[in-house]
Short mmCIF file of C-alpha atoms and ligand atoms in Angstrom, two decimals:
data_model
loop_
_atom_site.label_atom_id
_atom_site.label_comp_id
_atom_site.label_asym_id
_atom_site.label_seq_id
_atom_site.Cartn_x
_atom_site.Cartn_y
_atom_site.Cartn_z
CA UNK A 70 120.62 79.59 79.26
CA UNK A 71 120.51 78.36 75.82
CA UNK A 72 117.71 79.85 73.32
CA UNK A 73 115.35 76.93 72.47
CA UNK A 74 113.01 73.94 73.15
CA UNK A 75 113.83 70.77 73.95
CA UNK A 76 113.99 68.37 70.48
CA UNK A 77 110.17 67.94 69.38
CA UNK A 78 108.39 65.23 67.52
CA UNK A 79 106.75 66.41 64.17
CA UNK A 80 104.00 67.99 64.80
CA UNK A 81 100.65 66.39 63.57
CA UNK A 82 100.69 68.89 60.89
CA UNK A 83 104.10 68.80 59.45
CA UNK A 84 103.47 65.36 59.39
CA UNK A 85 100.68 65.34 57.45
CA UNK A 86 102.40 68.14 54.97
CA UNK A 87 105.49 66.02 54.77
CA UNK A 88 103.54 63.03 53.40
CA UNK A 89 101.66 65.03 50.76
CA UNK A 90 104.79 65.86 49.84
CA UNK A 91 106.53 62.13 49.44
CA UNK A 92 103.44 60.59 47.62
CA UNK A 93 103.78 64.20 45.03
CA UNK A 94 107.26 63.74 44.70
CA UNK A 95 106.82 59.83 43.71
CA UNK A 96 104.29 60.62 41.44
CA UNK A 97 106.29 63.13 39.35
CA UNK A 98 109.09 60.59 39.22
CA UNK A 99 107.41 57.47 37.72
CA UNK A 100 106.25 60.34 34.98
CA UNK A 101 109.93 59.45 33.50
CA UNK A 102 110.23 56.34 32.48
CA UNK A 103 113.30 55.60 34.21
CA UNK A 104 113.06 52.24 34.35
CA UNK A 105 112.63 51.17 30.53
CA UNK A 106 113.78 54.33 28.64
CA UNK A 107 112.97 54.48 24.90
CA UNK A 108 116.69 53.04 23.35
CA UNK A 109 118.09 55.83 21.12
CA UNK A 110 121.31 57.21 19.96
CA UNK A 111 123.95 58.72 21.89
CA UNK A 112 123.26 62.24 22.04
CA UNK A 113 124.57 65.00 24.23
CA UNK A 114 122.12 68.20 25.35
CA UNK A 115 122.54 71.34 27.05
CA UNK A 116 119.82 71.80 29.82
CA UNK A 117 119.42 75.87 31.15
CA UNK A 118 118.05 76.18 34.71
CA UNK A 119 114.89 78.64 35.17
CA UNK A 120 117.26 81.14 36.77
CA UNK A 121 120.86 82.59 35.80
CA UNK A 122 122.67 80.64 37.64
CA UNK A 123 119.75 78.97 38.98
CA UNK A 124 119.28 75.25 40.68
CA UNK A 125 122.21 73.37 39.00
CA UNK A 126 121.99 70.53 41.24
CA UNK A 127 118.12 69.83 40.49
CA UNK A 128 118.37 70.15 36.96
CA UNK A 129 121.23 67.34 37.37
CA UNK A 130 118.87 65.46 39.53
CA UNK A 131 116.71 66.00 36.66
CA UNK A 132 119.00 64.62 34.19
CA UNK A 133 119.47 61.70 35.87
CA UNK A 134 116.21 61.05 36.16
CA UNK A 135 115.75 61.07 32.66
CA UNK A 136 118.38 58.28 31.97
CA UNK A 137 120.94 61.29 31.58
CA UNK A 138 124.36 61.73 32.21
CA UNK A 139 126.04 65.05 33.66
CA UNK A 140 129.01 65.87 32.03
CA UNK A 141 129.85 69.49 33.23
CA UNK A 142 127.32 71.82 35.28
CA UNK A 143 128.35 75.40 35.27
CA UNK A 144 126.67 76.77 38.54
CA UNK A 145 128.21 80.09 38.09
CA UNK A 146 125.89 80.66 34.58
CA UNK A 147 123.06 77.76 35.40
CA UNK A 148 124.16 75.32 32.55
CA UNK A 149 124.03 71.68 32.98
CA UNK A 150 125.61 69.62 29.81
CA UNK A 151 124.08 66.31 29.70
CA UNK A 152 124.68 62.43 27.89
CA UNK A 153 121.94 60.16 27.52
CA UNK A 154 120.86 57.54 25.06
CA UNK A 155 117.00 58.12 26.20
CA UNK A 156 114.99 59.05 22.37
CA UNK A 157 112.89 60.65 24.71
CA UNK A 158 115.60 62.23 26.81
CA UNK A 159 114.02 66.39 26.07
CA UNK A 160 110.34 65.28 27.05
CA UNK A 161 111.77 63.24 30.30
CA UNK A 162 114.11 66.21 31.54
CA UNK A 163 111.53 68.39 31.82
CA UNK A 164 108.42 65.97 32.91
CA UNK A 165 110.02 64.27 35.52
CA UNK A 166 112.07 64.83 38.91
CA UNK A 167 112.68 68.63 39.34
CA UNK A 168 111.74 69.18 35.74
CA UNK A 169 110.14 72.51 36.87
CA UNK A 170 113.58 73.30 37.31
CA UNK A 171 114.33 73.28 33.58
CA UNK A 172 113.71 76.19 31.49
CA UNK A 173 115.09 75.05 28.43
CA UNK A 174 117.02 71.81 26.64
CA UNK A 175 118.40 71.24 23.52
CA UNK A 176 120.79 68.88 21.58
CA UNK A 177 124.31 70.65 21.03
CA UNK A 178 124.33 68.61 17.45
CA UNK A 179 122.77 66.97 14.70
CA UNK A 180 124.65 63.68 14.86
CA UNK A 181 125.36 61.17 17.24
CA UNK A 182 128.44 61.92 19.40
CA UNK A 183 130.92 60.47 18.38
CA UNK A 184 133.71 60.99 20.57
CA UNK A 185 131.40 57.59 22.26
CA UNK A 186 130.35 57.48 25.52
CA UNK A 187 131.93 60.08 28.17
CA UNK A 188 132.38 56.68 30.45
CA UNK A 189 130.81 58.61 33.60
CA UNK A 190 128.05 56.48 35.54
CA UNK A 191 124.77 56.61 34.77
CA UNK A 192 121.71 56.21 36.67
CA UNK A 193 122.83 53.29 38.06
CA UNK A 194 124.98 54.75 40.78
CA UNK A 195 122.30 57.68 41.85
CA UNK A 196 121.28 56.34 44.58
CA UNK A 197 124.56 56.11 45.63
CA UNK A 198 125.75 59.72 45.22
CA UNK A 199 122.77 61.46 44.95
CA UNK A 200 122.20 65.11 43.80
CA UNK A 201 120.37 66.10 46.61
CA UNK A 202 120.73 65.12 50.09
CA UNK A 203 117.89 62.91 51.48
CA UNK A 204 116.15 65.28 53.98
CA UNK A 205 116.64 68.67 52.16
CA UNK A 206 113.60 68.79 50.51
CA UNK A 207 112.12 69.23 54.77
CA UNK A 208 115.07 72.71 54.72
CA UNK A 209 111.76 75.09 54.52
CA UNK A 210 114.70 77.28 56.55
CA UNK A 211 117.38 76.93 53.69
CA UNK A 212 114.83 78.19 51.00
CA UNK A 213 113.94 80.99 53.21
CA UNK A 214 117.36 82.66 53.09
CA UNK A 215 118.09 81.25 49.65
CA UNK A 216 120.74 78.79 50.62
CA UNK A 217 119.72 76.26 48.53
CA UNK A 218 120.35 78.83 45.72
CA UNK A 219 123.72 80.19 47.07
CA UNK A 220 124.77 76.41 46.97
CA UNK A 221 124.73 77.29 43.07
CA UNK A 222 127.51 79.09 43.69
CA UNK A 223 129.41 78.19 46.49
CA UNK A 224 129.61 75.72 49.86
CA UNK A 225 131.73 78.14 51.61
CA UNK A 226 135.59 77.94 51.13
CA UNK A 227 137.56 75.45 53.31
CA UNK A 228 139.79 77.87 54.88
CA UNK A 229 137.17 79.88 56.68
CA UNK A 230 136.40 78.19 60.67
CA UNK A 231 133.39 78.84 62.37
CA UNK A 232 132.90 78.19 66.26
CA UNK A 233 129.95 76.66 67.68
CA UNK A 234 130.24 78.58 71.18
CA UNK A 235 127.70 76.42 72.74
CA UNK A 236 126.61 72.82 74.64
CA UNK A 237 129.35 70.89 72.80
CA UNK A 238 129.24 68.73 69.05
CA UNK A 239 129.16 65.42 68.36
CA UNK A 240 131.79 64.88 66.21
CA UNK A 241 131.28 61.56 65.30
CA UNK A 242 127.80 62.47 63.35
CA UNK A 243 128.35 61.74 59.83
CA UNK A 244 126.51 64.84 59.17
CA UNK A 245 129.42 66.59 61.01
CA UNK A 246 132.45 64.72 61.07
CA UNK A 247 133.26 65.98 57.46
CA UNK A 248 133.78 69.23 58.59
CA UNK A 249 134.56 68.62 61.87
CA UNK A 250 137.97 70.20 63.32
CA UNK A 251 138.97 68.85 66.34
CA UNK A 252 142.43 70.73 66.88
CA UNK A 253 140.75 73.84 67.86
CA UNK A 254 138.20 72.43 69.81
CA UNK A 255 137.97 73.07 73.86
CA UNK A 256 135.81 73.12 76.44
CA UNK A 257 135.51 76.82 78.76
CA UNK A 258 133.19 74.58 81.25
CA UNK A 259 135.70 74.30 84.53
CA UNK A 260 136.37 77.88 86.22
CA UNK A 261 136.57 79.14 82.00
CA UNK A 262 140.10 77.86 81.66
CA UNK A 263 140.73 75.67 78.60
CA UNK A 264 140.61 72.63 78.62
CA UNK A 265 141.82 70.17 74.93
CA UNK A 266 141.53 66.86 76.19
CA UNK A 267 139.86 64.94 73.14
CA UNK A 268 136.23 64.73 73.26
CA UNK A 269 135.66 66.80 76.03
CA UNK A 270 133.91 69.32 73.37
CA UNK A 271 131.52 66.51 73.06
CA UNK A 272 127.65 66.99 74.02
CA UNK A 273 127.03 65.38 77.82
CA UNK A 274 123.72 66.46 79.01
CA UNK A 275 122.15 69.00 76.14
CA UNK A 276 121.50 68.18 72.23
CA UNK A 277 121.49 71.98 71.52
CA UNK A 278 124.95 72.93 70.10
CA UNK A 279 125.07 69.46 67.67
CA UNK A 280 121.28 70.91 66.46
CA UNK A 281 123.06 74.75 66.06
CA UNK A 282 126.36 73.08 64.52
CA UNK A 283 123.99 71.34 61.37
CA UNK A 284 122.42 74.23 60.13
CA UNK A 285 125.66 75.91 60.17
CA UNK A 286 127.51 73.19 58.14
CA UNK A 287 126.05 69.96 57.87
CA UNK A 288 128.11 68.44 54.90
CA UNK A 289 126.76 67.52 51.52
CA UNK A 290 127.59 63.87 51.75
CA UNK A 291 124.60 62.36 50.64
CA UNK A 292 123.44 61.79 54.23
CA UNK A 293 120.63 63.48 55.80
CA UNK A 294 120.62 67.56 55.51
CA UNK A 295 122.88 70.40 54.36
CA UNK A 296 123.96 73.34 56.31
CA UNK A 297 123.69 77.02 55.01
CA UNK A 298 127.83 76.69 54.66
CA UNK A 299 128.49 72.57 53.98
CA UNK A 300 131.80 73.93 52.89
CA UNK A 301 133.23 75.46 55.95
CA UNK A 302 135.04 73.91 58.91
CA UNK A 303 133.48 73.96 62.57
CA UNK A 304 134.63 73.59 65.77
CA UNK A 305 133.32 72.94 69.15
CA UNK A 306 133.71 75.23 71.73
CA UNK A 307 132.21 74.08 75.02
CA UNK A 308 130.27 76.66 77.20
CA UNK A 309 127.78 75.32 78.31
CA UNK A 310 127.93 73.15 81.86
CA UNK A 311 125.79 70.07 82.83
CA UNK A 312 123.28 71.95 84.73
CA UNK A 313 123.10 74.13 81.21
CA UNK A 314 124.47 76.79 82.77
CA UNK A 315 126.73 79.64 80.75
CA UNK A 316 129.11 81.65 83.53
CA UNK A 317 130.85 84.56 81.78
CA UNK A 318 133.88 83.09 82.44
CA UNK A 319 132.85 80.34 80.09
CA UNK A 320 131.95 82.89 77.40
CA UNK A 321 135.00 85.02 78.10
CA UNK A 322 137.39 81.39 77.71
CA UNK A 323 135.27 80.77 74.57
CA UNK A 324 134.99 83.95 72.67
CA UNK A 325 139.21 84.59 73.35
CA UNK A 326 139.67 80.94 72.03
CA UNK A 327 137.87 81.88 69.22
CA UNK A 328 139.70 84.58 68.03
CA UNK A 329 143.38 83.35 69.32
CA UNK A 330 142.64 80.09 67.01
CA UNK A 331 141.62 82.49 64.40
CA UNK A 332 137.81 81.78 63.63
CA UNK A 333 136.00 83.64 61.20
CA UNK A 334 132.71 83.68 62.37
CA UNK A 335 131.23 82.05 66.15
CA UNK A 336 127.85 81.49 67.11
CA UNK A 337 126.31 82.51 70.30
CA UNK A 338 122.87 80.89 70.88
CA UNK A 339 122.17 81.66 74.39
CA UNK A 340 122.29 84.38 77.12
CA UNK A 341 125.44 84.89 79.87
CA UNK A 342 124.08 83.42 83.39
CA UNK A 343 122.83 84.08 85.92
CA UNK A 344 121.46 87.24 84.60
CA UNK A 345 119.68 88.05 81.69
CA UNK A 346 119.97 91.68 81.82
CA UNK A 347 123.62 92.51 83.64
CA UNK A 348 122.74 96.31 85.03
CA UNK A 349 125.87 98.52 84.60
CA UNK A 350 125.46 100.40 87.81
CA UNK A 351 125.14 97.23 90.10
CA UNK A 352 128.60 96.42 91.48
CA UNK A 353 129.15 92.61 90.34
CA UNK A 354 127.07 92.81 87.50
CA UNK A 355 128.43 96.16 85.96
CA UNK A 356 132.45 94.69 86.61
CA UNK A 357 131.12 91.52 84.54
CA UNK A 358 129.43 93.67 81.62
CA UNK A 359 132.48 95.26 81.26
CA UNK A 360 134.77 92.45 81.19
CA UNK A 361 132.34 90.89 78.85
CA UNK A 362 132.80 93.80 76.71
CA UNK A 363 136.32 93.95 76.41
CA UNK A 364 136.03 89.92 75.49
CA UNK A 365 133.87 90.26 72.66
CA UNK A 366 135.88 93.91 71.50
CA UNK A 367 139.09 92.05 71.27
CA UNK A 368 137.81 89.54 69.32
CA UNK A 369 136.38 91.51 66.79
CA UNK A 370 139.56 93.30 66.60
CA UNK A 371 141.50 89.84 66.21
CA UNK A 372 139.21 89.12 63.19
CA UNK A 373 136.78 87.24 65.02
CA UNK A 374 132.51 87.79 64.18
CA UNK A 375 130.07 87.06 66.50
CA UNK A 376 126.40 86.48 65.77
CA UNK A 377 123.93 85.88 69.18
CA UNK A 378 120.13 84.51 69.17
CA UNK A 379 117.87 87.59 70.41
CA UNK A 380 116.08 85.89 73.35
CA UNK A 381 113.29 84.11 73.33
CA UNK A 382 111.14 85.72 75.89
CA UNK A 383 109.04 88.11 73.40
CA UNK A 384 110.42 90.94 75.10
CA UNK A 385 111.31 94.14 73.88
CA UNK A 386 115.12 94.67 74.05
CA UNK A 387 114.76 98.60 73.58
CA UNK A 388 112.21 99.46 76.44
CA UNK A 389 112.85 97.03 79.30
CA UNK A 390 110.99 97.66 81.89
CA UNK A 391 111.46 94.60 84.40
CA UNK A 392 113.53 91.68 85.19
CA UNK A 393 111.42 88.68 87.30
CA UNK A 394 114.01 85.81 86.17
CA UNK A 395 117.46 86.55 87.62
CA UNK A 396 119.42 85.34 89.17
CA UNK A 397 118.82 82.08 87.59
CA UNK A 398 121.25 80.39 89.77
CA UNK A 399 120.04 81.15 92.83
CA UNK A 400 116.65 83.05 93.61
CA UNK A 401 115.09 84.96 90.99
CA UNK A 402 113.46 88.80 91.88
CA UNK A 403 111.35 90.97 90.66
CA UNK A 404 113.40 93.80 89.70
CA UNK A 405 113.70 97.12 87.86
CA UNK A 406 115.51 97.33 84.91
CA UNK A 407 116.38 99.94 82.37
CA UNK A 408 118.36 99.81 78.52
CA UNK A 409 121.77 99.99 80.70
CA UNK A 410 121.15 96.77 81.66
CA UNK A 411 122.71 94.40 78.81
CA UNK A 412 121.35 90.88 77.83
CA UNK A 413 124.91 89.57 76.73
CA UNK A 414 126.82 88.73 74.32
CA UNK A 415 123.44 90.01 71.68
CA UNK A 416 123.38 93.21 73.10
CA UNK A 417 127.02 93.99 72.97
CA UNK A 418 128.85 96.43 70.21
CA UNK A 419 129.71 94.93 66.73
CA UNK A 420 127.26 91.75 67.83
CA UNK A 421 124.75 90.19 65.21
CA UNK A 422 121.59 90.11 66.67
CA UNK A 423 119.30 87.70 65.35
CA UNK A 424 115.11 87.46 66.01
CA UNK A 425 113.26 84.31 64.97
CA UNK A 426 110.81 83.83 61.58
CA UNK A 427 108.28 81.08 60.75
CA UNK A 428 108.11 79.27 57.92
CA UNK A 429 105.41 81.86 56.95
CA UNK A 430 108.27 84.67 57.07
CA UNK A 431 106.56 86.29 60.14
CA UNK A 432 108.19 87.14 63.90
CA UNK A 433 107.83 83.40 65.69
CA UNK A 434 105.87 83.89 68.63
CA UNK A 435 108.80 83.68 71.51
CA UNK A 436 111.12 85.82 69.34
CA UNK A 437 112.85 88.95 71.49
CA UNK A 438 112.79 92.41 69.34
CA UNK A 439 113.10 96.12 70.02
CA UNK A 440 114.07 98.71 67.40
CA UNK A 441 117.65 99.11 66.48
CA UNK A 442 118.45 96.30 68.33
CA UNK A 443 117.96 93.46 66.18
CA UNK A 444 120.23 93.44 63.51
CA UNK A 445 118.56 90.69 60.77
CA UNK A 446 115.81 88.20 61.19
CA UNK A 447 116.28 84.54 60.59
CA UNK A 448 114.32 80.60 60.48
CA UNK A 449 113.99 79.49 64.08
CA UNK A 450 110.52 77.95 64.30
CA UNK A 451 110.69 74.10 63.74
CA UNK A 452 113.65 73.98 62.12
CA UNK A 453 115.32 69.97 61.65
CA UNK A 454 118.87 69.69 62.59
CA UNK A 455 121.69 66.84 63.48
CA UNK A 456 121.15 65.49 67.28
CA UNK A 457 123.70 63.63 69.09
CA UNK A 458 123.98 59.80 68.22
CA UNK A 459 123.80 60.55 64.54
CA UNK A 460 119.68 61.50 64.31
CA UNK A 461 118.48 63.91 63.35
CA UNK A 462 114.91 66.33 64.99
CA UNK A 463 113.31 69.99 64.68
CA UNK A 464 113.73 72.15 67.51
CA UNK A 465 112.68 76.25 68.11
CA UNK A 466 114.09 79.36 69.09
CA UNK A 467 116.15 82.42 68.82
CA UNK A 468 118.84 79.24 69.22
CA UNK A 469 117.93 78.05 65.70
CA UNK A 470 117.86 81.53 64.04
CA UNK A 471 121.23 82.44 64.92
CA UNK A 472 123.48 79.95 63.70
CA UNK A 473 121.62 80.29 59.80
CA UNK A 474 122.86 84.19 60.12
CA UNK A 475 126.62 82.65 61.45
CA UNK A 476 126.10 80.26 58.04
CA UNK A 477 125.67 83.36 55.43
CA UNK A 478 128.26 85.46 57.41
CA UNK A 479 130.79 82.74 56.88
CA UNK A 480 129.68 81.99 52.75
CA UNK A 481 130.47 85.88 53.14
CA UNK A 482 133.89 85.57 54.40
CA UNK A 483 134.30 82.41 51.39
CA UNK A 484 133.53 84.55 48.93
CA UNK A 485 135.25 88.04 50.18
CA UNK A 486 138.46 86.29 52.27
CA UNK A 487 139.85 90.29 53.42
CA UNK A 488 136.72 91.29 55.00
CA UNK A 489 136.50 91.18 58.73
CA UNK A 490 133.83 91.46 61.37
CA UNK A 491 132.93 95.00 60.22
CA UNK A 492 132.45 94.30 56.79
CA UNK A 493 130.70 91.40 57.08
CA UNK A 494 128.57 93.22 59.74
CA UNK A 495 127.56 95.55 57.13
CA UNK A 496 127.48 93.34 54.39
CA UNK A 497 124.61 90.78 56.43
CA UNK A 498 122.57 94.70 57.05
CA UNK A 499 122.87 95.10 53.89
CA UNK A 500 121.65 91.86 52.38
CA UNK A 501 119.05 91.12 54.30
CA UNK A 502 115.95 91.19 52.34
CA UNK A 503 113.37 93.95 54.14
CA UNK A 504 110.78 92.73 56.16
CA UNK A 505 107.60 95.02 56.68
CA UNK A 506 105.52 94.30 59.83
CA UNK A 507 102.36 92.77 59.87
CA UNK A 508 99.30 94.18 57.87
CA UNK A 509 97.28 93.40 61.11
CA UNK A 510 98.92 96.45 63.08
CA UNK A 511 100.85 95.29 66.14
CA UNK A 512 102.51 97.82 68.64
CA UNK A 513 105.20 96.02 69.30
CA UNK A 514 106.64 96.50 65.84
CA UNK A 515 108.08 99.58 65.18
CA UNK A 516 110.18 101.65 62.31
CA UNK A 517 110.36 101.01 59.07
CA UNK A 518 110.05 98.30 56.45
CA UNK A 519 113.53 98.59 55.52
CA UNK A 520 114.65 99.05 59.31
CA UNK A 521 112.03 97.94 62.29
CA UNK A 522 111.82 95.97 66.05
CA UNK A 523 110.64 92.88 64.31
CA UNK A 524 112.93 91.73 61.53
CA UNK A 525 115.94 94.67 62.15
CA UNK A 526 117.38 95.12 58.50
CA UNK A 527 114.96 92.11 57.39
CA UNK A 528 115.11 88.19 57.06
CA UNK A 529 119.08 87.01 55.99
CA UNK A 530 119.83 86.70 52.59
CA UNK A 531 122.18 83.70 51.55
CA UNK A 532 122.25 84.22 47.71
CA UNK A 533 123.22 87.66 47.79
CA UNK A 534 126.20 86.94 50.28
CA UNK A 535 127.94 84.76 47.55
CA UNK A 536 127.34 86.92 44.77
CA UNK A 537 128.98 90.35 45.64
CA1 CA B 860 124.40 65.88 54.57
CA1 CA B 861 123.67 93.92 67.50
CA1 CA B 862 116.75 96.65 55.41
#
């Protein structure tokens, strides 16, 4: 079953916080006068970012906010140079629009330039091809694993394909259709064999893989939000049926698809039906765990990652106990279970596991763990994403965790094109940014603060992944 809620309406808080924040930001842009400028003479500045390399794309935002014109931003040092004909273009930069951004400004002469104008647009056309896409400012997720700051540096390379094993992906969201790649999308959902006919990776009954697919790589387009990897290519690979069912012959079609069309990186938000612990000394289900196995294996030997949502049943992965929901096709027991028994694919060998933070960086409430079992923790608590039909909603769980791990693990693959699914395995360990548990002691969490049952290795870190 797939790991999350059904789309939600924004809460009565978040409502309330979102407002505060559109009448702030308003107020700090009318503080630059962008609308009568004081006329001066044409002068060109250099504008650092608070950070080296830092938030390029504010400080432009900044700039043209100030009547300013980019003319080069070097993300890789945090440098914007900047045109504008604004006398009061040093006091604007900084007092206006994502002037907190700007550490320093200065004029890179004495006289006026005289080369003339560098003919770019202005602020006339910002609204057109803005700096920032409309809803990121709502990302609390992408500031959490420092995506916004990775985007400094890098989108994510072109060449590197990511699979959204899942529900299906609307395609024709403009959100998605940028880096959309239809070729090597297929559906696993009849009897797990293949199926290309176009569209049939499409969405029919569940909104959940078009929500995972957006934080993964929602394009920068100027439209609505901005995935952890905007730069990447996705494709859909159907596994999920109508009744939201996920046979593991569906995940065994999708995860050899995967590899045989040579994806980088595939996201696995859900569990394999109808069990969600397969027992390895029960007949059927111990035959299925190990043809599961052998799936996911050969993949990561073809070059193929996988990264799988925890669970959302706030149940410890490394001391199960019992079992009281499978077989979820059919009629659930009560049953007996021990650590043999795998929840799959996030239990399997070389597989990313990934538990679920709030926006306040602690375990979300529904969030699986158990010690050495998660791998890294991630944003899965109200976390807006594209929905079929071109919209856009927040939605929870495990689900939404995952696919910002898949995100970093294929900037990682961008930025170091030789690794494969062991070094990025280690690399996203590595990263992650060490999570101790709460002050308020809680049994349930376990080991260390660089290792525990809460956050594994601790909450993913974006910004690192592109700089190594
Ligand atoms: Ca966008
Ligand atoms: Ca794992
Ligand atoms: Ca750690």
């Amino acid at each position: 079953m797939s790991r999350s809620s059904r789309p939600r309406r924004l809460s009565a808080s978040l409502a309330a916080a979102a407002l505060a924040l559109t009448s702030l930001s308003a107020a700090t842009a009318y503080a630059a006068p962008l609308d009568d400028p004081t006329p001066g003479p044409l002068m060109n500045y250099v504008i650092n970012t608070k950070a080296s390399p830092g938030h390029v794309r504010k400080v432009e935002d900044a700039v043209k906010h100030a009547g300013g014109t980019v003319l080069s931003s070097y993300r890789q040092f945090g440098v914007v140079v900047a045109q504008s004909t604004n006398a009061n273009f040093k006091v604007d930069v900084r007092a206006g629009r994502n002037g907190r951004e700007v550490q320093s400004v200065g004029a890179t002469r004495t006289a006026v330039v005289s080369e003339g104008a560098s003919g770019l647009s202005s602020v006339d056309d910002t609204a057109a091809t803005p700096v920032l896409d409309p809803r990121e400012s709502e990302q609390w997720d992408m500031v959490q694993i420092k995506a916004d700051q990775a985007h400094n540096v890098t989108d994510g390379s072109r060449r590197v394909l990511v699979g959204i094993n899942d529900s299906g992906v609307d395609d024709t969201h403009p959100d998605l259709a940028p880096n959309f790649d239809a070729r090597d999308s297929v559906s696993c959902i009849k009897n797990g064999v293949p199926d290309q006919t176009p569209g049939i990776w499409r969405p029919t009954t569940s909104p959940h893989g078009t929500h995972v697919a957006g934080t993964v790589a929602a394009a920068r387009n100027g439209v609505g939000i901005v995935g952890v990897a905007p730069g990447v290519r996705i494709a859909s690979v159907k596994v999920v049926n109508d009744d939201g069912f996920i046979y593991p012959e569906y995940s065994i079609c999708g995860i050899v698809w995967a590899a045989e069309h040579h994806m980088d990186v595939t996201n696995h938000s859900y569990f394999i039906d109808p069990f969600q612990f397969w027992c390895k000394d029960n007949g059927d289900q111990g035959a299925v765990q190990e043809a599961v196995r052998r799936a996911y294996a050969w993949a990561a030997d073809h070059g193929t990652l996988s990264v799988a949502a925890a669970g959302n049943s706030n149940y410890d992965l490394s001391n199960k106990t019992t079992d009281t929901t499978s077989p979820n096709d059919s009629t659930p027991v009560s049953r007996t279970i021990d650590n043999n028994c795998l929840d799959m694919p996030t239990e399997l060998p070389g597989v990313i596991t990934v538990a679920s933070t709030t926006q306040a960086r602690v375990k979300s409430s529904f969030s699986n763990f158990g010690l050495n079992k998660i791998d890294v923790a991630a944003p899965g608590s109200t976390i807006l994403s594209t929905l079929p039909g071109g919209g856009y909603g927040t939605m929870s769980g495990t689900s939404m965790a995952s696919p910002h791990v898949t995100g970093i693990a294929a900037l990682l693959k961008s930025t170091h094109p030789s690794w494969g699914p062991r070094e990025l395995e280690r690399a996203l360990q590595k990263e992650a940014d060490d999570t101790a548990c709460p002050t308020t002691p809680d049994a349930r969490c376990t080991g260390t603060t660089a290792n525990n049952s809460f956050y594994g290795e601790g909450i993913a870190d974006a910004l690192d992944a592109v700089h190594r």
